[in-house]
Tab-separated table of N, CA, C and O in Angstrom:
chain	number	residue	atom	x	y	z
A	26	UNK	N	0.969	-1.282	0.014
A	26	UNK	CA	0.034	-0.419	0.023
A	26	UNK	C	0.761	1.154	0.035
A	26	UNK	O	1.824	1.148	0.842
A	27	UNK	N	0.518	2.090	-0.858
A	27	UNK	CA	1.437	3.582	-0.712
A	27	UNK	C	0.365	4.586	-0.675
A	27	UNK	O	-0.679	4.431	-1.312
A	28	UNK	N	0.868	5.378	0.022
A	28	UNK	CA	-0.134	6.713	0.517
A	28	UNK	C	0.669	7.986	0.131
A	28	UNK	O	1.600	7.983	0.465
A	29	UNK	N	-0.099	8.872	-0.607
A	29	UNK	CA	0.268	10.376	-0.573
A	29	UNK	C	0.323	11.173	0.366
A	29	UNK	O	1.087	12.150	0.083
A	30	UNK	N	0.329	10.600	1.358
A	30	UNK	CA	0.388	11.274	2.927
A	30	UNK	C	1.641	10.992	3.191
A	30	UNK	O	1.913	11.269	4.797
A	31	UNK	N	2.623	10.297	2.656
A	31	UNK	CA	3.995	9.801	3.063
A	31	UNK	C	4.753	10.371	1.972
A	31	UNK	O	4.503	10.690	0.719
A	32	UNK	N	6.327	10.138	2.288
A	32	UNK	CA	7.334	10.648	1.728
A	32	UNK	C	8.789	10.058	2.004
A	32	UNK	O	8.735	10.016	3.344
A	33	UNK	N	9.655	10.081	1.532
A	33	UNK	CA	11.157	9.462	1.534
A	33	UNK	C	11.715	10.419	0.555
A	33	UNK	O	11.754	10.343	-0.540
A	34	UNK	N	12.771	11.283	1.245
A	34	UNK	CA	13.660	11.888	0.506
A	34	UNK	C	15.075	11.462	1.126
A	34	UNK	O	15.473	10.839	2.408
A	35	UNK	N	16.224	11.391	-0.065
A	35	UNK	CA	17.389	11.047	0.661
A	35	UNK	C	18.375	11.961	0.117
A	35	UNK	O	19.030	12.280	-0.798
A	36	UNK	N	18.528	13.343	1.476
A	36	UNK	CA	19.572	14.324	1.116
A	36	UNK	C	21.048	14.184	1.293
A	36	UNK	O	21.758	14.777	1.117
A	37	UNK	N	21.332	12.774	1.883
A	37	UNK	CA	22.644	12.345	2.213
A	37	UNK	C	22.558	10.836	2.248
A	37	UNK	O	21.917	10.116	2.003
A	38	UNK	N	23.505	10.525	3.173
A	38	UNK	CA	23.935	9.174	3.574
A	38	UNK	C	22.680	8.422	4.107
A	38	UNK	O	22.116	7.199	3.838
A	39	UNK	N	21.657	9.311	4.752
A	39	UNK	CA	20.476	8.834	5.176
A	39	UNK	C	19.319	9.368	4.791
A	39	UNK	O	19.533	10.447	4.165
A	40	UNK	N	18.006	8.770	4.605
A	40	UNK	CA	17.026	9.173	4.247
A	40	UNK	C	16.163	9.719	5.216
A	40	UNK	O	16.216	9.636	6.568
A	41	UNK	N	15.158	10.766	4.905
A	41	UNK	CA	14.212	11.129	5.863
A	41	UNK	C	12.600	10.880	5.249
A	41	UNK	O	12.556	11.054	4.294
A	42	UNK	N	11.884	10.411	6.393
A	42	UNK	CA	10.725	10.111	5.911
A	42	UNK	C	9.474	10.626	6.759
A	42	UNK	O	10.034	11.105	8.001
A	43	UNK	N	8.552	11.255	5.966
A	43	UNK	CA	7.801	12.093	6.657
A	43	UNK	C	6.130	11.270	6.316
A	43	UNK	O	5.983	10.885	5.144
A	44	UNK	N	5.498	11.218	7.295
A	44	UNK	CA	3.831	10.313	7.205
A	44	UNK	C	3.125	11.068	8.040
A	44	UNK	O	3.253	11.791	8.930
A	45	UNK	N	1.680	11.360	7.416
A	45	UNK	CA	0.758	11.863	8.177
A	45	UNK	C	-0.095	10.701	8.647
A	45	UNK	O	-0.569	9.901	7.803
A	46	UNK	N	-0.130	10.292	9.870
A	46	UNK	CA	-0.811	9.145	10.629
A	46	UNK	C	-1.935	9.192	11.616
A	46	UNK	O	-1.646	10.458	12.683
A	47	UNK	N	-2.537	8.450	11.789
A	47	UNK	CA	-3.455	8.686	12.970
A	47	UNK	C	-2.798	8.470	14.152
A	47	UNK	O	-1.903	7.528	14.615
A	48	UNK	N	-2.974	9.313	15.164
A	48	UNK	CA	-2.391	8.990	16.638
A	48	UNK	C	-2.997	8.172	17.507
A	48	UNK	O	-2.318	7.923	18.531
A	49	UNK	N	-3.994	7.654	17.007
A	49	UNK	CA	-4.775	6.412	18.045
A	49	UNK	C	-5.245	7.215	19.278
A	49	UNK	O	-6.017	6.348	19.959
A	50	UNK	N	-5.519	8.569	19.155
A	50	UNK	CA	-6.239	8.965	20.179
A	50	UNK	C	-7.777	8.875	20.474
A	50	UNK	O	-8.630	9.125	21.421
A	51	UNK	N	-8.361	8.944	19.117
A	51	UNK	CA	-9.846	9.116	18.967
A	51	UNK	C	-10.335	10.373	18.861
A	51	UNK	O	-11.591	10.497	18.679
A	52	UNK	N	-9.576	11.295	19.037
A	52	UNK	CA	-10.034	12.615	18.792
A	52	UNK	C	-10.556	13.269	17.474
A	52	UNK	O	-10.222	12.418	16.412
A	53	UNK	N	-11.225	14.045	17.282
A	53	UNK	CA	-12.010	14.578	15.834
A	53	UNK	C	-11.023	14.932	14.733
A	53	UNK	O	-11.030	14.808	13.615
A	54	UNK	N	-9.560	15.178	15.258
A	54	UNK	CA	-8.601	15.779	14.365
A	54	UNK	C	-7.169	14.761	14.858
A	54	UNK	O	-6.179	15.189	15.711
A	55	UNK	N	-7.359	13.433	14.587
A	55	UNK	CA	-6.559	12.509	15.195
A	55	UNK	C	-5.087	12.323	14.670
A	55	UNK	O	-4.255	11.171	14.700
A	56	UNK	N	-4.478	13.315	13.339
A	56	UNK	CA	-3.573	13.077	12.527
A	56	UNK	C	-2.120	13.819	13.243
A	56	UNK	O	-2.392	15.140	13.580
A	57	UNK	N	-1.188	13.317	12.849
A	57	UNK	CA	0.181	13.745	13.791
A	57	UNK	C	0.860	13.666	12.274
A	57	UNK	O	1.012	12.802	11.404
A	58	UNK	N	1.969	14.771	12.036
A	58	UNK	CA	2.599	14.445	11.305
A	58	UNK	C	4.228	13.782	11.825
A	58	UNK	O	4.404	14.349	13.027
A	59	UNK	N	4.863	12.825	11.112
A	59	UNK	CA	5.689	12.075	12.002
A	59	UNK	C	6.761	11.994	10.741
A	59	UNK	O	6.686	12.039	9.779
A	60	UNK	N	8.120	12.278	11.387
A	60	UNK	CA	9.315	12.710	10.762
A	60	UNK	C	10.538	11.530	11.628
A	60	UNK	O	10.628	11.693	12.713
A	61	UNK	N	11.058	11.373	10.622
A	61	UNK	CA	12.362	10.325	11.217
A	61	UNK	C	13.290	10.006	10.055
A	61	UNK	O	12.908	10.166	8.776
A	62	UNK	N	14.621	10.254	10.440
A	62	UNK	CA	15.680	10.091	9.694
A	62	UNK	C	16.344	8.507	9.963
A	62	UNK	O	16.373	8.112	10.856
A	63	UNK	N	16.314	7.773	8.685
A	63	UNK	CA	16.694	6.352	8.944
A	63	UNK	C	17.417	5.768	7.222
A	63	UNK	O	16.858	6.556	6.230
A	64	UNK	N	18.099	4.985	7.316
A	64	UNK	CA	18.461	4.305	5.978
A	64	UNK	C	17.552	4.411	4.785
A	64	UNK	O	18.009	4.322	3.727
A	65	UNK	N	16.446	3.386	5.341
A	65	UNK	CA	15.324	3.058	4.286
A	65	UNK	C	14.055	3.556	4.664
A	65	UNK	O	13.554	3.670	6.190
A	66	UNK	N	13.118	3.515	3.769
A	66	UNK	CA	11.804	3.698	4.165
A	66	UNK	C	11.195	2.558	5.205
A	66	UNK	O	10.583	2.873	5.970
A	67	UNK	N	11.646	1.480	5.012
A	67	UNK	CA	11.288	0.149	5.988
A	67	UNK	C	11.755	0.420	7.180
A	67	UNK	O	10.919	0.048	8.239
A	68	UNK	N	12.983	0.871	7.453
A	68	UNK	CA	13.634	1.182	8.942
A	68	UNK	C	13.112	2.152	9.311
A	68	UNK	O	12.495	2.270	10.436
A	69	UNK	N	12.489	3.155	8.618
A	69	UNK	CA	11.776	4.435	9.087
A	69	UNK	C	10.300	3.834	9.466
A	69	UNK	O	10.040	4.387	10.877
A	70	UNK	N	9.694	3.071	8.700
A	70	UNK	CA	8.396	2.652	9.112
A	70	UNK	C	8.456	1.840	10.655
A	70	UNK	O	7.565	2.037	11.194
A	71	UNK	N	9.173	0.808	10.605
A	71	UNK	CA	9.723	0.216	11.640
A	71	UNK	C	9.801	1.241	12.898
A	71	UNK	O	9.070	0.907	14.134
A	72	UNK	N	10.522	2.113	12.797
A	72	UNK	CA	10.729	3.021	14.083
A	72	UNK	C	9.495	3.728	14.470
A	72	UNK	O	8.941	3.910	15.516
A	73	UNK	N	8.423	4.116	13.392
A	73	UNK	CA	7.168	4.555	13.707
A	73	UNK	C	6.585	3.784	14.095
A	73	UNK	O	5.634	3.960	15.135
A	74	UNK	N	6.230	2.617	14.009
A	74	UNK	CA	5.711	1.486	14.446
A	74	UNK	C	6.110	1.390	15.937
A	74	UNK	O	4.858	1.123	17.020
A	75	UNK	N	7.318	1.234	16.120
A	75	UNK	CA	7.620	0.921	17.778
A	75	UNK	C	7.195	2.270	18.552
A	75	UNK	O	7.460	2.059	19.577
A	76	UNK	N	6.999	3.359	18.083
A	76	UNK	CA	6.723	4.494	18.769
A	76	UNK	C	4.979	4.574	18.943
A	76	UNK	O	4.175	5.506	19.560
A	77	UNK	N	4.221	3.365	18.426
A	77	UNK	CA	2.578	3.368	18.402
A	77	UNK	C	1.927	3.730	17.323
A	77	UNK	O	0.823	3.565	17.426
A	78	UNK	N	2.631	4.017	16.319
A	78	UNK	CA	1.687	4.346	14.979
A	78	UNK	C	1.682	2.971	14.418
A	78	UNK	O	2.249	2.300	13.750
A	79	UNK	N	0.317	2.543	14.199
A	79	UNK	CA	0.154	1.273	13.845
A	79	UNK	C	0.003	1.011	12.153
A	79	UNK	O	0.047	0.168	11.672
A	80	UNK	N	-0.705	2.165	11.677
A	80	UNK	CA	-1.010	2.145	10.210
A	80	UNK	C	-0.043	2.691	9.178
A	80	UNK	O	-0.493	3.880	8.706
A	81	UNK	N	1.193	2.380	9.424
A	81	UNK	CA	2.359	3.017	8.579
A	81	UNK	C	2.296	2.156	7.345
A	81	UNK	O	2.689	0.868	7.508
A	82	UNK	N	2.060	2.995	6.057
A	82	UNK	CA	1.681	2.240	4.735
A	82	UNK	C	3.457	1.499	4.644
A	82	UNK	O	4.414	2.043	4.992
A	83	UNK	N	3.358	0.394	3.681
A	83	UNK	CA	4.647	-0.343	3.480
A	83	UNK	C	5.513	0.653	2.556
A	83	UNK	O	6.602	0.087	2.220
A	84	UNK	N	5.113	1.222	1.630
A	84	UNK	CA	6.172	2.155	0.831
A	84	UNK	C	5.566	3.790	0.850
A	84	UNK	O	4.242	3.994	1.371
A	85	UNK	N	6.744	4.348	0.511
A	85	UNK	CA	6.591	5.908	0.882
A	85	UNK	C	5.676	6.538	-0.386
A	85	UNK	O	5.859	6.000	-1.868
A	86	UNK	N	5.185	7.487	-0.274
A	86	UNK	CA	4.578	8.339	-1.213
A	86	UNK	C	5.108	9.239	-1.961
A	86	UNK	O	6.475	9.237	-1.683
A	87	UNK	N	4.570	10.488	-2.321
A	87	UNK	CA	5.143	11.496	-2.950
A	87	UNK	C	5.267	12.817	-1.670
A	87	UNK	O	5.604	13.764	-2.412
A	88	UNK	N	4.928	12.816	-0.703
A	88	UNK	CA	4.887	14.062	-0.029
A	88	UNK	C	6.546	13.994	0.526
A	88	UNK	O	7.342	13.382	0.800
A	89	UNK	N	6.752	15.793	0.509
A	89	UNK	CA	8.148	16.132	0.732
A	89	UNK	C	8.196	16.930	1.933
A	89	UNK	O	7.707	17.818	1.840
A	90	UNK	N	9.055	16.526	2.954
A	90	UNK	CA	9.672	17.130	4.190
A	90	UNK	C	9.980	18.614	3.634
A	90	UNK	O	10.757	18.462	2.617
A	91	UNK	N	9.735	19.352	4.614
A	91	UNK	CA	10.250	20.785	4.450
A	91	UNK	C	11.697	20.921	4.893
A	91	UNK	O	12.220	19.925	5.576
A	92	UNK	N	12.686	21.804	4.227
A	92	UNK	CA	14.020	22.023	4.668
A	92	UNK	C	14.224	21.784	5.883
A	92	UNK	O	15.377	21.124	6.464
A	93	UNK	N	13.661	22.228	6.730
A	93	UNK	CA	14.055	22.521	8.358
A	93	UNK	C	13.890	21.116	8.826
A	93	UNK	O	14.089	21.031	9.918
A	94	UNK	N	12.759	20.602	8.362
A	94	UNK	CA	12.194	19.303	9.273
A	94	UNK	C	13.148	18.256	8.768
A	94	UNK	O	14.136	17.490	9.446
A	95	UNK	N	13.871	18.362	7.654
A	95	UNK	CA	14.942	17.306	6.951
A	95	UNK	C	16.402	17.903	7.612
A	95	UNK	O	17.104	16.774	8.342
A	96	UNK	N	16.530	18.878	7.942
A	96	UNK	CA	17.933	19.288	8.641
A	96	UNK	C	17.499	18.752	10.354
A	96	UNK	O	18.722	18.102	10.744
A	97	UNK	N	16.409	18.781	10.685
A	97	UNK	CA	16.180	18.553	12.203
A	97	UNK	C	16.513	16.745	12.228
A	97	UNK	O	16.987	16.242	13.074
A	98	UNK	N	15.728	16.398	11.519
A	98	UNK	CA	15.613	14.470	11.057
A	98	UNK	C	17.182	14.278	11.051
A	98	UNK	O	17.865	13.144	11.922
A	99	UNK	N	17.912	14.668	10.339
A	99	UNK	CA	19.158	14.337	9.849
A	99	UNK	C	20.323	14.235	10.752
A	99	UNK	O	21.257	13.974	11.046
A	100	UNK	N	19.929	15.658	11.629
A	100	UNK	CA	20.624	15.980	12.870
A	100	UNK	C	20.730	14.921	14.114
A	100	UNK	O	21.473	14.724	14.812
A	101	UNK	N	19.605	14.247	14.019
A	101	UNK	CA	19.133	13.145	14.971
A	101	UNK	C	18.557	11.972	14.516
A	101	UNK	O	17.340	11.789	15.097
A	102	UNK	N	19.513	11.224	13.755
A	102	UNK	CA	19.312	9.960	13.252
A	102	UNK	C	18.524	8.965	14.138
A	102	UNK	O	18.901	8.854	15.293
A	103	UNK	N	17.403	8.159	13.649
A	103	UNK	CA	16.783	7.214	14.763
A	103	UNK	C	15.390	7.771	15.411
A	103	UNK	O	14.698	7.227	16.218
A	104	UNK	N	15.464	9.120	15.716
A	104	UNK	CA	14.650	9.868	16.627
A	104	UNK	C	13.428	10.174	15.913
A	104	UNK	O	13.361	10.760	14.758
A	105	UNK	N	12.147	9.732	16.176
A	105	UNK	CA	11.051	9.903	15.767
A	105	UNK	C	10.431	11.033	16.371
A	105	UNK	O	10.267	11.625	17.529
A	106	UNK	N	10.054	12.058	15.447
A	106	UNK	CA	9.393	13.259	15.796
A	106	UNK	C	7.811	13.558	15.275
A	106	UNK	O	7.632	12.687	14.495
A	107	UNK	N	7.078	14.328	16.201
A	107	UNK	CA	5.822	14.421	15.761
A	107	UNK	C	5.163	15.647	15.976
A	107	UNK	O	5.742	16.452	16.818
A	108	UNK	N	4.216	16.026	15.449
A	108	UNK	CA	3.224	17.354	15.420
A	108	UNK	C	2.090	17.268	14.858
A	108	UNK	O	1.898	16.268	13.909
A	109	UNK	N	1.044	17.963	15.477
A	109	UNK	CA	-0.249	17.661	14.624
A	109	UNK	C	-0.162	18.508	13.237
A	109	UNK	O	0.444	19.189	13.179
A	110	UNK	N	-0.864	17.448	12.577
A	110	UNK	CA	-1.009	17.645	11.083
A	110	UNK	C	-1.475	19.199	10.746
A	110	UNK	O	-2.269	19.313	11.159
A	111	UNK	N	-0.654	19.837	9.991
A	111	UNK	CA	-0.928	21.247	9.403
A	111	UNK	C	-0.966	22.207	10.389
A	111	UNK	O	-1.329	23.125	10.172
A	112	UNK	N	-0.196	21.986	11.612
A	112	UNK	CA	-0.382	22.792	12.633
A	112	UNK	C	0.647	24.141	12.821
A	112	UNK	O	0.599	25.083	13.315
A	113	UNK	N	1.966	23.385	12.122
A	113	UNK	CA	3.011	24.456	12.036
A	113	UNK	C	3.847	24.534	13.224
A	113	UNK	O	4.750	25.314	13.461
A	114	UNK	N	3.335	23.726	14.690
A	114	UNK	CA	3.866	23.626	15.804
A	114	UNK	C	5.205	22.873	15.833
A	114	UNK	O	5.995	22.346	14.569
A	115	UNK	N	6.180	23.195	16.788
A	115	UNK	CA	7.363	22.635	16.515
A	115	UNK	C	7.531	21.262	16.959
A	115	UNK	O	6.626	20.581	17.350
A	116	UNK	N	8.465	20.508	16.234
A	116	UNK	CA	8.442	19.131	16.535
A	116	UNK	C	8.764	18.595	17.514
A	116	UNK	O	9.622	19.127	18.157
A	117	UNK	N	7.994	17.371	18.301
A	117	UNK	CA	8.546	17.086	19.458
A	117	UNK	C	8.698	15.812	19.611
A	117	UNK	O	8.497	14.842	18.637
A	118	UNK	N	9.971	15.062	19.961
A	118	UNK	CA	10.507	13.796	20.075
A	118	UNK	C	9.135	12.921	20.547
A	118	UNK	O	8.719	13.184	21.778
A	119	UNK	N	9.047	11.718	19.985
A	119	UNK	CA	8.161	10.503	20.604
A	119	UNK	C	8.917	9.924	21.451
A	119	UNK	O	9.649	9.452	20.942
A	120	UNK	N	8.538	9.568	22.493
A	120	UNK	CA	9.036	8.466	23.696
A	120	UNK	C	8.894	7.219	23.077
A	120	UNK	O	7.658	6.907	22.388
A	121	UNK	N	9.714	6.194	23.366
A	121	UNK	CA	9.757	4.754	22.760
A	121	UNK	C	8.292	4.322	24.095
A	121	UNK	O	8.405	4.682	25.168
A	122	UNK	N	7.587	3.239	23.214
A	122	UNK	CA	6.552	2.650	23.906
A	122	UNK	C	7.471	1.611	24.875
A	122	UNK	O	7.903	0.753	24.794
């Protein structure tokens, strides 16, 4: 399954994955933007799932993360970040479950 609310770019040795995912809260606006730097989309999706995001697509779509998001993710590989979708809030690290 590929979803156009996901994307993966490779600015260097690591790639940066971005996905809009259900946060599992049941709220009326349950979507988070989720960001992580990893070697592949598969590795990034695994990190997202480990942080509680259950419906991560198997393949990346065409969504492109902003340059500031790419810089943040590549400076802290493996750290999963989130913010409410389209809010423009600061990225917050997601604690491991």
